[in-house]
mmCIF file of C-alpha atoms in Angstrom:
data_model
loop_
_atom_site.group_PDB
_atom_site.id
_atom_site.type_symbol
_atom_site.label_atom_id
_atom_site.label_comp_id
_atom_site.label_asym_id
_atom_site.label_seq_id
_atom_site.Cartn_x
_atom_site.Cartn_y
_atom_site.Cartn_z
ATOM 1 C CA MET A 1 -55.609 -27.044 45.019
ATOM 2 C CA LYS A 2 -55.226 -25.343 41.841
ATOM 3 C CA LYS A 3 -53.594 -22.132 43.379
ATOM 4 C CA LEU A 4 -50.918 -24.551 44.661
ATOM 5 C CA LEU A 5 -50.433 -26.213 41.065
ATOM 6 C CA TYR A 6 -50.247 -22.729 39.606
ATOM 7 C CA ILE A 7 -47.650 -21.624 42.421
ATOM 8 C CA LEU A 8 -45.469 -24.908 41.597
ATOM 9 C CA VAL A 9 -45.649 -24.200 37.961
ATOM 10 C CA LEU A 10 -44.902 -20.309 38.220
ATOM 11 C CA PHE A 11 -41.932 -21.325 40.452
ATOM 12 C CA THR A 12 -40.585 -23.956 38.156
ATOM 13 C CA LEU A 13 -40.624 -21.557 35.351
ATOM 14 C CA LEU A 14 -38.876 -18.934 37.076
ATOM 15 C CA LEU A 15 -36.238 -21.190 38.340
ATOM 16 C CA SER A 16 -35.672 -22.522 34.757
ATOM 17 C CA ALA A 17 -35.527 -18.842 33.455
ATOM 18 C CA CYS A 18 -33.009 -17.921 35.969
ATOM 19 C CA GLY A 19 -30.765 -20.941 34.858
ATOM 20 C CA LYS A 20 -30.542 -19.742 31.181
ATOM 21 C CA ASN A 21 -27.727 -17.272 30.419
ATOM 22 C CA ALA A 22 -28.654 -15.138 27.481
ATOM 23 C CA GLU A 23 -25.080 -14.000 27.232
ATOM 24 C CA PRO A 24 -22.718 -16.295 25.759
ATOM 25 C CA LYS A 25 -19.860 -17.581 27.998
ATOM 26 C CA GLU A 26 -16.522 -15.880 27.859
ATOM 27 C CA VAL A 27 -13.465 -18.282 26.969
ATOM 28 C CA ALA A 28 -11.053 -18.057 29.554
ATOM 29 C CA VAL A 29 -7.952 -16.774 27.696
ATOM 30 C CA ASP A 30 -4.296 -16.855 29.520
ATOM 31 C CA GLN A 31 -0.825 -17.676 28.149
ATOM 32 C CA ASP A 32 -1.836 -21.441 27.723
ATOM 33 C CA THR A 33 -4.907 -20.626 25.654
ATOM 34 C CA SER A 34 -4.495 -21.560 21.901
ATOM 35 C CA VAL A 35 -6.519 -20.371 19.128
ATOM 36 C CA LYS A 36 -7.975 -23.823 18.715
ATOM 37 C CA ASP A 37 -9.279 -23.524 22.106
ATOM 38 C CA ILE A 38 -10.831 -20.247 21.476
ATOM 39 C CA VAL A 39 -12.502 -20.976 18.446
ATOM 40 C CA GLY A 40 -13.560 -24.344 19.980
ATOM 41 C CA ALA A 41 -15.097 -22.908 22.506
ATOM 42 C CA ILE A 42 -17.411 -20.433 20.488
ATOM 43 C CA VAL A 43 -18.366 -22.536 17.001
ATOM 44 C CA LYS A 44 -19.540 -26.268 17.045
ATOM 45 C CA ASN A 45 -18.607 -26.718 13.694
ATOM 46 C CA LYS A 46 -15.939 -28.193 11.882
ATOM 47 C CA PHE A 47 -12.635 -25.740 11.735
ATOM 48 C CA THR A 48 -9.215 -25.491 10.910
ATOM 49 C CA VAL A 49 -6.462 -22.943 12.209
ATOM 50 C CA GLU A 50 -3.366 -21.877 10.401
ATOM 51 C CA GLU A 51 -0.913 -20.057 12.527
ATOM 52 C CA THR A 52 2.463 -18.560 11.113
ATOM 53 C CA ASP A 53 4.286 -15.502 12.868
ATOM 54 C CA GLY A 54 1.248 -13.876 14.248
ATOM 55 C CA ILE A 55 -0.886 -14.431 10.838
ATOM 56 C CA VAL A 56 -4.097 -16.637 12.143
ATOM 57 C CA THR A 57 -6.288 -17.962 9.571
ATOM 58 C CA ILE A 58 -9.524 -19.788 10.775
ATOM 59 C CA SER A 59 -11.583 -21.854 8.157
ATOM 60 C CA ILE A 60 -14.893 -22.839 9.559
ATOM 61 C CA GLN A 61 -17.166 -25.163 7.857
ATOM 62 C CA ASP A 62 -20.817 -24.612 8.586
ATOM 63 C CA THR A 63 -23.084 -27.357 7.421
ATOM 64 C CA ASP A 64 -26.383 -25.945 9.144
ATOM 65 C CA VAL A 65 -26.714 -22.859 7.145
ATOM 66 C CA ARG A 66 -30.289 -21.354 6.792
ATOM 67 C CA GLU A 67 -31.790 -17.975 7.058
ATOM 68 C CA GLY A 68 -30.075 -15.701 9.444
ATOM 69 C CA SER A 69 -27.045 -17.547 9.112
ATOM 70 C CA LYS A 70 -25.047 -14.517 8.160
ATOM 71 C CA ASN A 71 -25.965 -12.728 11.158
ATOM 72 C CA GLN A 72 -24.752 -15.534 13.498
ATOM 73 C CA MET A 73 -21.589 -15.835 11.417
ATOM 74 C CA LEU A 74 -20.880 -12.259 11.981
ATOM 75 C CA LYS A 75 -21.800 -12.439 15.945
ATOM 76 C CA ASP A 76 -19.288 -15.712 16.100
ATOM 77 C CA SER A 77 -17.082 -14.180 14.227
ATOM 78 C CA GLY A 78 -16.959 -10.956 16.538
ATOM 79 C CA ARG A 79 -16.776 -12.970 19.310
ATOM 80 C CA ILE A 80 -13.869 -14.930 17.967
ATOM 81 C CA PHE A 81 -11.816 -11.480 17.256
ATOM 82 C CA ALA A 82 -12.887 -10.492 20.629
ATOM 83 C CA GLU A 83 -11.104 -13.736 22.315
ATOM 84 C CA LEU A 84 -7.999 -13.600 19.726
ATOM 85 C CA SER A 85 -7.475 -9.854 20.845
ATOM 86 C CA LYS A 86 -6.403 -11.020 24.210
ATOM 87 C CA LEU A 87 -3.806 -13.253 22.710
ATOM 88 C CA LYS A 88 -0.386 -11.122 22.293
ATOM 89 C CA SER A 89 0.740 -13.384 19.711
ATOM 90 C CA VAL A 90 -2.315 -12.883 17.155
ATOM 91 C CA LYS A 91 -1.328 -9.756 14.930
ATOM 92 C CA THR A 92 -3.406 -10.542 11.661
ATOM 93 C CA PRO A 93 -6.589 -12.791 12.129
ATOM 94 C CA SER A 94 -8.748 -13.636 9.140
ATOM 95 C CA ILE A 95 -11.917 -15.909 9.572
ATOM 96 C CA ILE A 96 -13.357 -17.821 6.391
ATOM 97 C CA TRP A 97 -16.899 -19.586 6.711
ATOM 98 C CA PHE A 98 -17.529 -22.337 4.239
ATOM 99 C CA ALA A 99 -21.081 -23.695 3.704
ATOM 100 C CA PRO A 100 -23.027 -26.077 1.309
ATOM 101 C CA LEU A 101 -23.982 -24.360 -1.836
ATOM 102 C CA THR A 102 -25.800 -26.541 -4.656
ATOM 103 C CA GLY A 103 -23.456 -26.547 -7.511
ATOM 104 C CA ALA A 104 -24.048 -26.981 -10.978
ATOM 105 C CA ASN A 105 -24.648 -30.654 -10.853
ATOM 106 C CA ASN A 106 -27.028 -30.308 -7.988
ATOM 107 C CA ASN A 107 -24.145 -31.313 -5.887
ATOM 108 C CA GLU A 108 -23.652 -29.519 -2.582
ATOM 109 C CA GLU A 109 -20.198 -28.118 -2.486
ATOM 110 C CA MET A 110 -18.482 -26.402 0.366
ATOM 111 C CA THR A 111 -18.120 -22.702 -1.015
ATOM 112 C CA GLU A 112 -16.686 -19.600 0.922
ATOM 113 C CA VAL A 113 -19.360 -17.526 1.897
ATOM 114 C CA LEU A 114 -17.966 -15.229 4.208
ATOM 115 C CA SER A 115 -14.386 -14.025 4.902
ATOM 116 C CA VAL A 116 -13.408 -11.178 7.618
ATOM 117 C CA TYR A 117 -9.658 -10.212 7.878
ATOM 118 C CA PHE A 118 -7.908 -7.408 9.987
ATOM 119 C CA ASP A 119 -4.549 -6.370 9.331
ATOM 120 C CA GLU A 120 -2.382 -5.786 12.348
ATOM 121 C CA GLU A 121 -3.170 -2.096 13.072
ATOM 122 C CA ASP A 122 -7.150 -2.372 12.509
ATOM 123 C CA PHE A 123 -7.189 -5.422 14.942
ATOM 124 C CA ARG A 124 -5.205 -3.465 17.784
ATOM 125 C CA THR A 125 -7.116 -0.336 17.157
ATOM 126 C CA VAL A 126 -10.781 -1.860 17.547
ATOM 127 C CA ASN A 127 -12.055 -1.876 20.984
ATOM 128 C CA TRP A 128 -13.102 -5.531 21.383
ATOM 129 C CA ALA A 129 -14.693 -5.067 24.901
ATOM 130 C CA ASP A 130 -18.169 -4.644 23.287
ATOM 131 C CA TYR A 131 -17.768 -6.916 20.421
ATOM 132 C CA ALA A 132 -21.532 -7.484 20.346
ATOM 133 C CA GLN A 133 -22.430 -3.907 19.155
ATOM 134 C CA LEU A 134 -19.595 -3.769 16.658
ATOM 135 C CA ASN A 135 -20.518 -3.702 12.901
ATOM 136 C CA ILE A 136 -17.775 -6.173 11.769
ATOM 137 C CA GLU A 137 -18.820 -5.568 7.906
ATOM 138 C CA SER A 138 -17.663 -2.077 8.350
ATOM 139 C CA ILE A 139 -14.580 -1.915 10.725
ATOM 140 C CA ALA A 140 -12.715 -5.061 9.077
ATOM 141 C CA THR A 141 -9.889 -4.585 6.816
ATOM 142 C CA LYS A 142 -11.200 -6.525 4.333
ATOM 143 C CA TYR A 143 -14.823 -8.228 4.143
ATOM 144 C CA ARG A 144 -16.288 -10.305 1.361
ATOM 145 C CA GLU A 145 -19.482 -12.444 1.254
ATOM 146 C CA ASN A 146 -20.855 -14.683 -1.211
ATOM 147 C CA PRO A 147 -24.236 -13.229 -2.781
ATOM 148 C CA ALA A 148 -26.128 -16.375 -2.102
ATOM 149 C CA LEU A 149 -25.512 -15.939 1.898
ATOM 150 C CA GLY A 150 -28.261 -13.083 1.662
ATOM 151 C CA ASP A 151 -29.254 -11.468 4.860
#
């Protein structure tokens, strides 16, 4: 009886492990996909998108900042840039991350903590196919982070 119970538990764990996908889902990008669609599929935070003549600025408000957030922001940024590279209309993208930092009056204010910008040449030169392996900090045209963000 115990063997049967162990087999059932093992089988259940195996099935649940098979159902989990460690790789992030790819966004289905076609001619009708907007920048908002791409960002909304990747981040669950509040965000805004400004687009003018191929210049795209994405502002993301991350209210759940904790240790390791920088790495997650960079991963999400890389994924967003990779998906944006599939849109011919996007020429110079930038992503600005905001997070609540305690101000002088102990008020938590949304402050820019990370900013990543690519000019058109750099954006088109990068091979975004394996975005997870890219070092966004070193390949971005402009990269800036708030010292409070840490590693």
